[in-house]
PDB file of C-alpha atoms and ligand atoms in Angstrom:
ATOM      1  CA  MET A   1     168.906 232.934 225.915  1.00  0.00           C
ATOM      2  CA  THR A   2     165.429 231.571 226.659  1.00  0.00           C
ATOM      3  CA  VAL A   3     163.520 229.985 229.540  1.00  0.00           C
ATOM      4  CA  CYS A   4     163.975 226.645 227.759  1.00  0.00           C
ATOM      5  CA  ALA A   5     167.757 226.842 228.314  1.00  0.00           C
ATOM      6  CA  ILE A   6     167.283 227.501 232.039  1.00  0.00           C
ATOM      7  CA  LEU A   7     164.972 224.515 232.453  1.00  0.00           C
ATOM      8  CA  THR A   8     167.277 222.263 230.454  1.00  0.00           C
ATOM      9  CA  ALA A   9     170.029 223.121 232.966  1.00  0.00           C
ATOM     10  CA  LYS A  10     168.003 223.004 236.204  1.00  0.00           C
ATOM     11  CA  GLY A  11     165.267 220.484 235.403  1.00  0.00           C
ATOM     12  CA  HIS A  12     161.485 220.656 235.325  1.00  0.00           C
ATOM     13  CA  GLN A  13     160.664 219.790 238.922  1.00  0.00           C
ATOM     14  CA  VAL A  14     158.263 222.140 240.729  1.00  0.00           C
ATOM     15  CA  VAL A  15     157.447 221.854 244.431  1.00  0.00           C
ATOM     16  CA  SER A  16     153.718 222.239 245.011  1.00  0.00           C
ATOM     17  CA  VAL A  17     151.038 221.852 247.670  1.00  0.00           C
ATOM     18  CA  GLU A  18     147.269 221.527 247.592  1.00  0.00           C
ATOM     19  CA  PRO A  19     145.215 224.578 248.644  1.00  0.00           C
ATOM     20  CA  ASP A  20     143.819 222.981 251.806  1.00  0.00           C
ATOM     21  CA  VAL A  21     147.226 222.072 253.239  1.00  0.00           C
ATOM     22  CA  LYS A  22     147.920 223.980 256.460  1.00  0.00           C
ATOM     23  CA  LEU A  23     150.258 226.966 256.227  1.00  0.00           C
ATOM     24  CA  ALA A  24     152.512 225.325 258.866  1.00  0.00           C
ATOM     25  CA  ALA A  25     153.083 222.347 256.527  1.00  0.00           C
ATOM     26  CA  ALA A  26     153.929 224.660 253.621  1.00  0.00           C
ATOM     27  CA  VAL A  27     156.393 226.568 255.840  1.00  0.00           C
ATOM     28  CA  LYS A  28     158.066 223.255 256.735  1.00  0.00           C
ATOM     29  CA  LEU A  29     158.349 222.423 253.028  1.00  0.00           C
ATOM     30  CA  LEU A  30     159.879 225.831 252.190  1.00  0.00           C
ATOM     31  CA  SER A  31     162.402 225.345 254.986  1.00  0.00           C
ATOM     32  CA  GLU A  32     163.284 221.703 254.262  1.00  0.00           C
ATOM     33  CA  ARG A  33     163.628 222.225 250.493  1.00  0.00           C
ATOM     34  CA  ARG A  34     165.424 225.562 250.967  1.00  0.00           C
ATOM     35  CA  ILE A  35     163.159 227.324 248.494  1.00  0.00           C
ATOM     36  CA  GLY A  36     161.323 230.670 248.524  1.00  0.00           C
ATOM     37  CA  SER A  37     157.956 229.642 247.124  1.00  0.00           C
ATOM     38  CA  VAL A  38     155.639 226.755 246.380  1.00  0.00           C
ATOM     39  CA  LEU A  39     152.948 226.570 243.758  1.00  0.00           C
ATOM     40  CA  VAL A  40     149.458 225.834 245.034  1.00  0.00           C
ATOM     41  CA  MET A  41     147.823 223.285 242.750  1.00  0.00           C
ATOM     42  CA  SER A  42     144.554 221.369 242.502  1.00  0.00           C
ATOM     43  CA  GLY A  43     145.595 218.467 240.310  1.00  0.00           C
ATOM     44  CA  THR A  44     147.108 220.071 237.222  1.00  0.00           C
ATOM     45  CA  ARG A  45     145.451 223.483 237.791  1.00  0.00           C
ATOM     46  CA  ILE A  46     147.482 226.325 239.288  1.00  0.00           C
ATOM     47  CA  ASP A  47     145.357 227.889 242.066  1.00  0.00           C
ATOM     48  CA  GLY A  48     148.008 230.235 243.395  1.00  0.00           C
ATOM     49  CA  ILE A  49     151.546 230.770 244.562  1.00  0.00           C
ATOM     50  CA  LEU A  50     152.785 230.988 248.147  1.00  0.00           C
ATOM     51  CA  SER A  51     156.068 232.748 248.769  1.00  0.00           C
ATOM     52  CA  GLU A  52     157.891 233.370 252.029  1.00  0.00           C
ATOM     53  CA  ARG A  53     156.635 236.972 251.756  1.00  0.00           C
ATOM     54  CA  ASP A  54     153.024 235.746 251.888  1.00  0.00           C
ATOM     55  CA  VAL A  55     153.870 233.791 255.040  1.00  0.00           C
ATOM     56  CA  VAL A  56     155.372 236.896 256.664  1.00  0.00           C
ATOM     57  CA  ARG A  57     152.291 238.949 255.714  1.00  0.00           C
ATOM     58  CA  ALA A  58     149.874 236.313 257.090  1.00  0.00           C
ATOM     59  CA  LEU A  59     151.829 236.131 260.366  1.00  0.00           C
ATOM     60  CA  ASP A  60     151.848 239.919 260.665  1.00  0.00           C
ATOM     61  CA  GLU A  61     148.111 240.214 259.981  1.00  0.00           C
ATOM     62  CA  ARG A  62     146.763 237.193 261.864  1.00  0.00           C
ATOM     63  CA  GLY A  63     149.544 236.072 264.184  1.00  0.00           C
ATOM     64  CA  ALA A  64     150.544 232.441 264.804  1.00  0.00           C
ATOM     65  CA  ALA A  65     146.912 231.359 264.207  1.00  0.00           C
ATOM     66  CA  ALA A  66     147.630 231.822 260.485  1.00  0.00           C
ATOM     67  CA  LEU A  67     149.816 228.695 260.592  1.00  0.00           C
ATOM     68  CA  ASP A  68     146.712 226.638 261.298  1.00  0.00           C
ATOM     69  CA  GLU A  69     144.832 228.072 258.312  1.00  0.00           C
ATOM     70  CA  PRO A  70     144.870 226.589 254.798  1.00  0.00           C
ATOM     71  CA  VAL A  71     147.505 227.802 252.355  1.00  0.00           C
ATOM     72  CA  SER A  72     144.672 229.207 250.204  1.00  0.00           C
ATOM     73  CA  ALA A  73     144.116 231.947 252.821  1.00  0.00           C
ATOM     74  CA  ALA A  74     147.657 233.301 252.355  1.00  0.00           C
ATOM     75  CA  MET A  75     148.550 232.585 248.725  1.00  0.00           C
ATOM     76  CA  THR A  76     148.482 235.005 245.767  1.00  0.00           C
ATOM     77  CA  ARG A  77     145.682 233.905 243.439  1.00  0.00           C
ATOM     78  CA  LYS A  78     146.487 235.769 240.247  1.00  0.00           C
ATOM     79  CA  VAL A  79     149.624 233.975 239.095  1.00  0.00           C
ATOM     80  CA  VAL A  80     151.759 235.429 236.320  1.00  0.00           C
ATOM     81  CA  SER A  81     153.527 232.776 234.256  1.00  0.00           C
ATOM     82  CA  CYS A  82     156.005 232.673 231.403  1.00  0.00           C
ATOM     83  CA  ARG A  83     156.615 230.406 228.400  1.00  0.00           C
ATOM     84  CA  LEU A  84     159.557 228.272 227.257  1.00  0.00           C
ATOM     85  CA  SER A  85     160.243 230.641 224.347  1.00  0.00           C
ATOM     86  CA  ASP A  86     160.405 233.792 226.531  1.00  0.00           C
ATOM     87  CA  THR A  87     163.811 235.430 226.727  1.00  0.00           C
ATOM     88  CA  VAL A  88     165.657 235.796 230.006  1.00  0.00           C
ATOM     89  CA  THR A  89     165.661 239.568 229.449  1.00  0.00           C
ATOM     90  CA  HIS A  90     161.850 239.498 229.308  1.00  0.00           C
ATOM     91  CA  LEU A  91     161.754 237.508 232.564  1.00  0.00           C
ATOM     92  CA  MET A  92     163.983 240.067 234.253  1.00  0.00           C
ATOM     93  CA  GLU A  93     161.637 242.830 233.104  1.00  0.00           C
ATOM     94  CA  ILE A  94     158.578 241.031 234.540  1.00  0.00           C
ATOM     95  CA  MET A  95     160.319 240.195 237.828  1.00  0.00           C
ATOM     96  CA  THR A  96     161.433 243.811 238.213  1.00  0.00           C
ATOM     97  CA  SER A  97     158.163 245.491 237.248  1.00  0.00           C
ATOM     98  CA  GLU A  98     155.914 243.056 239.167  1.00  0.00           C
ATOM     99  CA  ARG A  99     158.318 242.793 242.113  1.00  0.00           C
ATOM    100  CA  PHE A 100     158.394 239.028 242.462  1.00  0.00           C
ATOM    101  CA  ARG A 101     161.125 236.444 242.209  1.00  0.00           C
ATOM    102  CA  HIS A 102     159.336 233.367 240.852  1.00  0.00           C
ATOM    103  CA  LEU A 103     157.709 232.578 237.510  1.00  0.00           C
ATOM    104  CA  PRO A 104     155.996 229.290 236.709  1.00  0.00           C
ATOM    105  CA  VAL A 105     156.556 228.124 233.147  1.00  0.00           C
ATOM    106  CA  VAL A 106     153.325 227.132 231.401  1.00  0.00           C
ATOM    107  CA  GLU A 107     153.053 225.575 227.952  1.00  0.00           C
ATOM    108  CA  ASP A 108     149.676 224.610 226.439  1.00  0.00           C
ATOM    109  CA  ASP A 109     148.008 225.101 229.858  1.00  0.00           C
ATOM    110  CA  ARG A 110     150.464 222.645 231.405  1.00  0.00           C
ATOM    111  CA  LEU A 111     153.001 223.508 234.107  1.00  0.00           C
ATOM    112  CA  VAL A 112     156.461 222.551 232.832  1.00  0.00           C
ATOM    113  CA  GLY A 113     158.775 224.212 235.352  1.00  0.00           C
ATOM    114  CA  LEU A 114     159.533 227.213 237.524  1.00  0.00           C
ATOM    115  CA  VAL A 115     162.216 229.878 237.184  1.00  0.00           C
ATOM    116  CA  SER A 116     163.456 231.833 240.190  1.00  0.00           C
ATOM    117  CA  ILE A 117     165.467 235.033 240.231  1.00  0.00           C
ATOM    118  CA  GLY A 118     168.392 232.895 241.457  1.00  0.00           C
ATOM    119  CA  ASP A 119     168.259 230.851 238.230  1.00  0.00           C
ATOM    120  CA  VAL A 120     168.272 234.059 236.169  1.00  0.00           C
ATOM    121  CA  VAL A 121     171.231 235.536 238.063  1.00  0.00           C
ATOM    122  CA  LYS A 122     173.163 232.248 237.765  1.00  0.00           C
ATOM    123  CA  LEU A 123     172.659 232.209 233.991  1.00  0.00           C
ATOM    124  CA  ARG A 124     173.649 235.879 233.653  1.00  0.00           C
ATOM    125  CA  VAL A 125     176.875 235.288 235.614  1.00  0.00           C
ATOM    126  CA  GLN A 126     177.723 232.301 233.378  1.00  0.00           C
ATOM    127  CA  GLU A 127     177.076 234.405 230.258  1.00  0.00           C
ATOM    128  CA  TYR A 128     179.231 237.221 231.624  1.00  0.00           C
ATOM    129  CA  GLU A 129     182.093 234.826 232.440  1.00  0.00           C
ATOM    130  CA  ALA A 130     181.902 233.236 228.962  1.00  0.00           C
ATOM    131  CA  GLU A 131     182.042 236.708 227.373  1.00  0.00           C
ATOM    132  CA  GLN A 132     185.072 237.656 229.465  1.00  0.00           C
ATOM    133  CA  GLU A 133     186.813 234.403 228.512  1.00  0.00           C
ATOM    134  CA  ALA A 134     186.077 234.985 224.795  1.00  0.00           C
ATOM    135  CA  LEU A 135     187.402 238.555 225.032  1.00  0.00           C
ATOM    136  CA  ARG A 136     190.590 237.381 226.780  1.00  0.00           C
ATOM    137  CA  ASP A 137     191.146 234.736 224.073  1.00  0.00           C
ATOM    138  CA  TYR A 138     190.524 237.329 221.363  1.00  0.00           C
ATOM    139  CA  ILE A 139     193.056 239.761 222.876  1.00  0.00           C
ATOM    140  CA  LYS A 140     195.673 236.986 223.299  1.00  0.00           C
ATOM    141  CA  THR A 141     195.397 235.906 219.666  1.00  0.00           C
ATOM    142  CA  ALA A 142     195.030 239.413 218.139  1.00  0.00           C
TER     143      ALA A 142
HETATM  144  P1  LIG B 201     158.498 236.539 245.652  1.00  0.00           P
HETATM  145  O1  LIG B 201     159.304 237.789 245.472  1.00  0.00           O
HETATM  146  O2  LIG B 201     158.436 235.698 244.417  1.00  0.00           O
HETATM  147  O3  LIG B 201     158.900 235.745 246.852  1.00  0.00           O
HETATM  148  O4  LIG B 201     156.980 236.978 245.896  1.00  0.00           O
HETATM  149  C1  LIG B 201     156.550 238.276 246.248  1.00  0.00           C
HETATM  150  C2  LIG B 201     155.024 238.337 246.155  1.00  0.00           C
HETATM  151  O5  LIG B 201     154.624 238.128 244.801  1.00  0.00           O
HETATM  152  C3  LIG B 201     154.271 237.281 246.964  1.00  0.00           C
HETATM  153  O6  LIG B 201     153.053 237.833 247.394  1.00  0.00           O
HETATM  154  C4  LIG B 201     154.027 236.157 245.969  1.00  0.00           C
HETATM  155  O7  LIG B 201     152.885 235.369 246.243  1.00  0.00           O
HETATM  156  C5  LIG B 201     153.815 236.952 244.700  1.00  0.00           C
HETATM  157  N1  LIG B 201     154.273 236.199 243.534  1.00  0.00           N
HETATM  158  C6  LIG B 201     155.440 235.532 243.387  1.00  0.00           C
HETATM  159  N2  LIG B 201     155.556 234.992 242.182  1.00  0.00           N
HETATM  160  C7  LIG B 201     154.422 235.325 241.521  1.00  0.00           C
HETATM  161  C8  LIG B 201     153.904 235.059 240.214  1.00  0.00           C
HETATM  162  N3  LIG B 201     154.603 234.383 239.325  1.00  0.00           N
HETATM  163  N4  LIG B 201     152.674 235.547 239.899  1.00  0.00           N
HETATM  164  C9  LIG B 201     151.975 236.279 240.782  1.00  0.00           C
HETATM  165  N5  LIG B 201     152.390 236.576 242.024  1.00  0.00           N
HETATM  166  C10 LIG B 201     153.595 236.097 242.399  1.00  0.00           C
END
């Protein structure tokens, strides 16, 4: 199973903010959209990624004043991305070794979607259930 299959099921929408947006506004967006990260973009260029963990770190280091700072002060700048043809197993390896839960999908330098660890788990559960169903059918008809 590839990233392409995940995006076909969940869609290509990615929530993003510009780098000079205040951290407080990004926090509101994370809360309202019930998501764990936003991409930070200047036009079509990915400048960084801001996850709820970055917000926690900024609050710990700089207190509530961090909320008044631009998102660019709290985001991670070196963003790791994946491609449509990558396998879900490969994604799980990256998420585990790099210790993050979000991967933007980039094709020909263009952002085409974002996969979260929740999407990966959902797909794995569906695969597992389909396998179980197939095995049950096989046993019944054997
Ligand atoms: P997460 O587990 O995705 O909420 O993020 C944990 C940390 O990794 C945060 O500092 C994020 O900014 C960072 N992070 C999340 N996704 C990526 C990514 N695709 N590339 C680089 N850093 C990331």
